[in-house]
GROMACS .gro file of C-alpha atoms in nm:
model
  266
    1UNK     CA    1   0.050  14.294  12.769
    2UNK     CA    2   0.341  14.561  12.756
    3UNK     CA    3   0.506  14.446  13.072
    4UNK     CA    4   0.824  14.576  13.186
    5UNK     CA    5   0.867  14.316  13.413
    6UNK     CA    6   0.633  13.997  13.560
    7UNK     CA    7   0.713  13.717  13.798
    8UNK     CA    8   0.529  13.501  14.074
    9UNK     CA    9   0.558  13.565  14.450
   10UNK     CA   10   0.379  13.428  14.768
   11UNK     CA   11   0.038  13.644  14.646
   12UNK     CA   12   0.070  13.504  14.275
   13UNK     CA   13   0.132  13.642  13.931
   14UNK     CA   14   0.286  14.011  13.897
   15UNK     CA   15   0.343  14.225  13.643
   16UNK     CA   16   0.511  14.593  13.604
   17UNK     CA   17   0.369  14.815  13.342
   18UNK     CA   18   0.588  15.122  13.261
   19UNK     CA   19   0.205  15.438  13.280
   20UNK     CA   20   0.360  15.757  13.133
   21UNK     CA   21   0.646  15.790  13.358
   22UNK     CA   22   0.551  15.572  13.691
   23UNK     CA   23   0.538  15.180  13.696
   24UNK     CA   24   0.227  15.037  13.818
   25UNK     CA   25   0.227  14.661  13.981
   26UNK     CA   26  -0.092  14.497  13.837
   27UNK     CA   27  -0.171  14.132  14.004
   28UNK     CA   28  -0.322  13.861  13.800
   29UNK     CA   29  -0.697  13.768  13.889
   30UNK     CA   30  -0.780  13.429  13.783
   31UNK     CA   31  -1.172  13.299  13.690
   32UNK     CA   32  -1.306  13.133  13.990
   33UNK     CA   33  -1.647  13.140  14.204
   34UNK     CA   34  -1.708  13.303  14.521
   35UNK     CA   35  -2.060  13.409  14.762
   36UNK     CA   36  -2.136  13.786  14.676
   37UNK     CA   37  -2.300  14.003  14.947
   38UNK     CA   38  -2.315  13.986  15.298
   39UNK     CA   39  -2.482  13.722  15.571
   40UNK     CA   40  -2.772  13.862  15.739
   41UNK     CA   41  -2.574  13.848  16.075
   42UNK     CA   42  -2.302  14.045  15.990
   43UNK     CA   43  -2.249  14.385  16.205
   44UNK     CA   44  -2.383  14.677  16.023
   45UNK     CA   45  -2.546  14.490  15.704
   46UNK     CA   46  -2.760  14.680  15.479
   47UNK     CA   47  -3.045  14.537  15.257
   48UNK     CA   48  -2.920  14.592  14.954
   49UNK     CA   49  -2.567  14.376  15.035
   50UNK     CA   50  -2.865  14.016  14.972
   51UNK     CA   51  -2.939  13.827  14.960
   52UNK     CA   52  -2.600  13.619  14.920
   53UNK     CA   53  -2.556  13.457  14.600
   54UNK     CA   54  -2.248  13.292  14.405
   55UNK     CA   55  -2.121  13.453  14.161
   56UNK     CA   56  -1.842  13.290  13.900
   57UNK     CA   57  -1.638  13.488  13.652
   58UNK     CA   58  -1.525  13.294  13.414
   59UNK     CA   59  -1.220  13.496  13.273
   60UNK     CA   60  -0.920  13.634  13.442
   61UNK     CA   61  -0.772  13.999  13.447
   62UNK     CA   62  -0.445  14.195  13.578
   63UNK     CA   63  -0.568  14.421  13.823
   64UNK     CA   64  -0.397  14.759  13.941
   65UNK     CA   65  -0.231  14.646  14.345
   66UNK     CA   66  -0.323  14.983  14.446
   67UNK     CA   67  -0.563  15.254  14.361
   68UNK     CA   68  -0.423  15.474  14.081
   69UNK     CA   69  -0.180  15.722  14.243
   70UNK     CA   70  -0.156  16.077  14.186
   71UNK     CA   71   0.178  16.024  14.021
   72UNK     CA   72   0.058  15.800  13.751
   73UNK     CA   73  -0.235  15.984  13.702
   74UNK     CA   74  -0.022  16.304  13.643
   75UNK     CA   75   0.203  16.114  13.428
   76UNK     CA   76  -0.090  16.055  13.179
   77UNK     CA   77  -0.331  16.361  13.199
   78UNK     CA   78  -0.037  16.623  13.272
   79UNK     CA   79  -0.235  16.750  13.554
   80UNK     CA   80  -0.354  16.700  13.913
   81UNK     CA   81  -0.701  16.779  14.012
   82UNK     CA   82  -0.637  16.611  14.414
   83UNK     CA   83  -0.679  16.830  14.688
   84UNK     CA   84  -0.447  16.622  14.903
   85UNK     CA   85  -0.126  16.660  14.749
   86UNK     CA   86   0.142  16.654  14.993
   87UNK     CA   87   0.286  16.291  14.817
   88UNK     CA   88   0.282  16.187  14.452
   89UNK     CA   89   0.208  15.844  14.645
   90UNK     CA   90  -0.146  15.929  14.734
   91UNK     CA   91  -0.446  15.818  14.549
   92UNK     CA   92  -0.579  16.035  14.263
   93UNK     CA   93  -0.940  16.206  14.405
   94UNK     CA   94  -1.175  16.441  14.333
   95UNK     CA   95  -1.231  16.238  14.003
   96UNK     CA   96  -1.542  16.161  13.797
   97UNK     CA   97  -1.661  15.844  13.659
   98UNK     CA   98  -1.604  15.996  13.324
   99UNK     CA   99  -1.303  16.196  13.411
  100UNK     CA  100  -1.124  15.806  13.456
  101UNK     CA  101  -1.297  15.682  13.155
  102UNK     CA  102  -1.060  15.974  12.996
  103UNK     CA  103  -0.744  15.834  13.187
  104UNK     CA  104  -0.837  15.461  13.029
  105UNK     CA  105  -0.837  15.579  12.716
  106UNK     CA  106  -0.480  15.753  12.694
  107UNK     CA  107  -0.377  15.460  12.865
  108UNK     CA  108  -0.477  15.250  12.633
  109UNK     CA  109  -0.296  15.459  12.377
  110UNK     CA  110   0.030  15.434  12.598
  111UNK     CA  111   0.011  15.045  12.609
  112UNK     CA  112  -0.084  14.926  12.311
  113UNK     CA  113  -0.245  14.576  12.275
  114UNK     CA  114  -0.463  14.643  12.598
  115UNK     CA  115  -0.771  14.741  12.718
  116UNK     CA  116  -0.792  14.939  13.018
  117UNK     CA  117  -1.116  14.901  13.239
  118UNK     CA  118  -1.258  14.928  13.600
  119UNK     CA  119  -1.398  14.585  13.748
  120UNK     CA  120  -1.714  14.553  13.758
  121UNK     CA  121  -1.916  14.543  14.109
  122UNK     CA  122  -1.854  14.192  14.077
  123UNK     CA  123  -1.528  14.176  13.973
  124UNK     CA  124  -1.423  14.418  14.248
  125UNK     CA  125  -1.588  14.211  14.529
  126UNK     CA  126  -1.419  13.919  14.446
  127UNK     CA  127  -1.044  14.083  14.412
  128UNK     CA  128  -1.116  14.245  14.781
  129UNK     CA  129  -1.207  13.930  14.918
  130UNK     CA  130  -0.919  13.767  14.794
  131UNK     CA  131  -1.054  13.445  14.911
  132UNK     CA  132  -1.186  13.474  15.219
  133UNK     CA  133  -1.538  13.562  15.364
  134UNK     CA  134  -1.512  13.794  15.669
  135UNK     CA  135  -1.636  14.150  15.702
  136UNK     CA  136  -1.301  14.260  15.565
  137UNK     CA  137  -1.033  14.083  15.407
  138UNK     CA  138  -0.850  13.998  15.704
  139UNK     CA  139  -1.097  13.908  15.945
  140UNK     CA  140  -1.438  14.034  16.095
  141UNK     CA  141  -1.280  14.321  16.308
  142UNK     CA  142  -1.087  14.665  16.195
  143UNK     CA  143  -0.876  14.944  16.387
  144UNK     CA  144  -0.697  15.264  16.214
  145UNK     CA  145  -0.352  15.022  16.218
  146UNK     CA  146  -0.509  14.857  15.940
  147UNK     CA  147  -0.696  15.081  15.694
  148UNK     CA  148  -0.786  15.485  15.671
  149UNK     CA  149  -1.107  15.560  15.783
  150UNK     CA  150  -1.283  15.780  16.031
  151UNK     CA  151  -1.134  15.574  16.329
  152UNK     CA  152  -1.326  15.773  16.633
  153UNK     CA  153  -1.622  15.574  16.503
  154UNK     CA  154  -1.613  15.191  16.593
  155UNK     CA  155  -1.741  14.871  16.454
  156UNK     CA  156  -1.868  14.598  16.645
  157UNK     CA  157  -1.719  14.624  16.947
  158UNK     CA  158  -1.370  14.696  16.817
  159UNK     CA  159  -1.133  15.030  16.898
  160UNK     CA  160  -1.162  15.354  16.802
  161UNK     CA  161  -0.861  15.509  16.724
  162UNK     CA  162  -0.666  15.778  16.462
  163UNK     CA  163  -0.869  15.995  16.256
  164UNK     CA  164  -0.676  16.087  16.009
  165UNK     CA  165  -0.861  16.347  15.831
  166UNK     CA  166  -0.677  16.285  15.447
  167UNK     CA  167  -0.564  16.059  15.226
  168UNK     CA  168  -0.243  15.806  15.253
  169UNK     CA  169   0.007  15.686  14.995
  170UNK     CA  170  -0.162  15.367  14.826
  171UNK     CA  171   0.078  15.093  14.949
  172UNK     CA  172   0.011  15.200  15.319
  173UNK     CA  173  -0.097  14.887  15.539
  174UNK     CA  174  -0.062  14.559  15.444
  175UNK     CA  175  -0.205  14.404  15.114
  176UNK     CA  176  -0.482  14.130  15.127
  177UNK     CA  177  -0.392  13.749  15.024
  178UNK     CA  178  -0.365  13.875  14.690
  179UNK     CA  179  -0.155  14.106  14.720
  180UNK     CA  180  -0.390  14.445  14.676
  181UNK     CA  181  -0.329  14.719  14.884
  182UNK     CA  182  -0.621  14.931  15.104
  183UNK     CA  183  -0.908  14.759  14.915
  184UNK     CA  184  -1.082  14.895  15.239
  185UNK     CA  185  -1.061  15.288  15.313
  186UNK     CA  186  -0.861  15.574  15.213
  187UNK     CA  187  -1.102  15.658  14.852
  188UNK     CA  188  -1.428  15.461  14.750
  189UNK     CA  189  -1.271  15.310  14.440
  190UNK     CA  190  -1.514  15.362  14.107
  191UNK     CA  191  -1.673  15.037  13.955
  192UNK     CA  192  -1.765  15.018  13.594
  193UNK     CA  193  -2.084  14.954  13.621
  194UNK     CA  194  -2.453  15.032  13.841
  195UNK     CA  195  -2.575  14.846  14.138
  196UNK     CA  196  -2.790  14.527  14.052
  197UNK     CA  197  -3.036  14.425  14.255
  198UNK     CA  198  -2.915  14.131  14.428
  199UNK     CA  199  -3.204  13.817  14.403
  200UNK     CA  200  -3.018  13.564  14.529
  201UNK     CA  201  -2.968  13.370  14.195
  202UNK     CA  202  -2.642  13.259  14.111
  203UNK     CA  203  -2.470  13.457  13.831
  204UNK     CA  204  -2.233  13.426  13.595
  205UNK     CA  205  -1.991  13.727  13.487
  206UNK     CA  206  -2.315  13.989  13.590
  207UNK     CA  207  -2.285  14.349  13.515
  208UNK     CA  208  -2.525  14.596  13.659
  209UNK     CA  209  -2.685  14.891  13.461
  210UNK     CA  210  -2.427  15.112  13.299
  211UNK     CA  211  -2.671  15.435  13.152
  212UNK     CA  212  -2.512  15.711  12.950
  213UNK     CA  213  -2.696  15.984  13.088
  214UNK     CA  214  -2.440  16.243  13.320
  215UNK     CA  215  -2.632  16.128  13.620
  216UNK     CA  216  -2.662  15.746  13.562
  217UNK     CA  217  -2.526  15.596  13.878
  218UNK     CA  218  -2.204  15.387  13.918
  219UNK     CA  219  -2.087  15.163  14.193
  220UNK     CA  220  -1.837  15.288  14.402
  221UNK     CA  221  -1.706  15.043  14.642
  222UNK     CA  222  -1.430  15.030  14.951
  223UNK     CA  223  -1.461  15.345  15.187
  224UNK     CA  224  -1.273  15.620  15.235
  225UNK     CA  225  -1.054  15.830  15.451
  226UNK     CA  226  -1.384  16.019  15.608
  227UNK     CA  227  -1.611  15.707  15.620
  228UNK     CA  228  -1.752  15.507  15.901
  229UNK     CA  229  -1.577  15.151  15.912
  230UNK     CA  230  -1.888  14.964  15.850
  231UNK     CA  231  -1.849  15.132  15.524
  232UNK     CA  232  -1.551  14.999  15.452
  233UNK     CA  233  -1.695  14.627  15.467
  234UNK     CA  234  -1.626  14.430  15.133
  235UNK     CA  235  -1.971  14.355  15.057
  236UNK     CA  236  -2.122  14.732  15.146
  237UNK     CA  237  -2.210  14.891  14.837
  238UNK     CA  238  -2.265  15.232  14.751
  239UNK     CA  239  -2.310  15.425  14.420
  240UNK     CA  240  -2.299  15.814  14.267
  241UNK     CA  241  -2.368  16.006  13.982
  242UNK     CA  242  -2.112  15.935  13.690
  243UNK     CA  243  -2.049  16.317  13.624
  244UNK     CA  244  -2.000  16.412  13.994
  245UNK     CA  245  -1.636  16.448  14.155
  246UNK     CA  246  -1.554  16.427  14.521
  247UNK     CA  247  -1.254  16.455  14.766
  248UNK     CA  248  -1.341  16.110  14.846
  249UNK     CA  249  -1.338  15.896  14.530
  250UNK     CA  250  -1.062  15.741  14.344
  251UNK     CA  251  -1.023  15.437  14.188
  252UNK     CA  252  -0.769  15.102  14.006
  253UNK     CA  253  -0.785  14.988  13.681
  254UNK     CA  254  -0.764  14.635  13.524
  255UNK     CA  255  -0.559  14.598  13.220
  256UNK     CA  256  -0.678  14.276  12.946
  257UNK     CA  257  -0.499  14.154  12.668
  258UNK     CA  258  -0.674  14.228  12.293
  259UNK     CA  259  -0.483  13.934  12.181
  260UNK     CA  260  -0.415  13.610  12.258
  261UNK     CA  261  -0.691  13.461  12.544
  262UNK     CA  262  -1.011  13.731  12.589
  263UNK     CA  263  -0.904  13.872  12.930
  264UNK     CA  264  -0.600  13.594  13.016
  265UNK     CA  265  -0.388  13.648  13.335
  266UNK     CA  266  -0.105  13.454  13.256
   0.00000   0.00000   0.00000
């Protein structure tokens, strides 16, 4: 796949991929199964996160260990459309759907023997969890030490604490068991496709509606720096227009091999 460098660590496989100028980290995603959605008890559920359901994907991907920073963005597009620019470390915003769908492309072109992507809904549920089945990747609870959000709001009956009113550079906080940084605040991260309507049946590799039209709705998925923390729950699920750009919306990109294996990690 056009790797600079790869190895294995205590999250799993890594690889470095020289984007324009910048290296990006991508971490292998292997197939496996987990439960999509959230429980009915959990704090701050909406409808539309069930009902629960498993979902298995059946082929592995590298995925991007942070959201696509304003330096590698820069590095392919030759400009910068972010309003918070104070570090080349900070997450690309203020970008559409289709604006990234741009990015993929020249990618692409810069890497040859790959296809660049977003996850899909699915896809990105299952790399946030990393595993596990708690509210958030770490547990059930959240402060503003562990993700950026708008912390004078709390959930459950956890702290309020630093609001921080912008972005932060991608590889602030820890990373989850698999070794993704702020899957949880800081921008909503794009998905490739719509919101399906959950019905409980199990699925295998689902995609929701992907329309052409400048409004047709994609998942967006994570939180941001100006959401509540409820929001930033791994199963909470919101969507936007596909033409539309805000301050709060970035995203990270898979990267799968166009030979060997259809979408092999290894």
């Amino acid at each position: 796949v056009g790797a600079c460098a790869w190895g294995d660590d205590r999250f799993g496989l890594w690889m470095d991929v020289v984007i324009g100028g910048p290296v990006q980290r991508f971490r292998g995603i292997e197939p496996g199964e987990f439960v999509m959605g959230s429980p009915e008890g959990e704090v701050e559920r909406e409808e539309r996160e069930g009902p629960q359901h498993l979902v298995r994907l059946t082929e592995g991907f590298w995925l991007a260990e942070t959201a696509c920073s304003q330096g590698v963005w820069e590095s392919v597009m030759g400009s910068n459309p972010s309003q918070f620019k104070d570090d080349p470390q900070n997450p690309v915003e203020t970008v559409s759907w289709d604006d990234v769908q741009g990015f993929l492309r020249e990618v692409e072109k810069r890497v040859p023997g790959v296809k660049a992507d977003l996850p899909t809904e699915a896809e990105w549920e299952y790399a946030c969890r990393g595993g596990g089945e708690t509210a958030f990747s770490w547990g059930d609870g959240i402060d503003p030490s562990r993700a950026n959000y708008e912390g004078t709001y709390r959930y459950a009956d956890g702290p309020t604490g630093e609001y921080r009113e912008k972005t932060v550079p991608v590889r602030s906080f820890d990373p989850n068991a698999w070794g993704l940084y702020q899957m949880h605040g800081n921008v909503w991260e794009w998905c490739s496709d719509g919101m399906r309507e959950y019905d409980g049946a199990s699925q295998v590799d689902p995609r929701g509606p992907t329309g052409d039209g400048p409004n047709a709705p994609r998942a967006l998925r994570g939180g941001s720096w100006n959401a509540r923390p409820a929001r930033l729950r791994a199963a909470f699920r919101n969507d936007w227009p596909r033409g539309e750009r805000l301050v709060l919306q970035g995203f990270r990109f898979s990267l799968r091999s166009t030979s060997g294996p259809e979408g092999s990690a290894e």
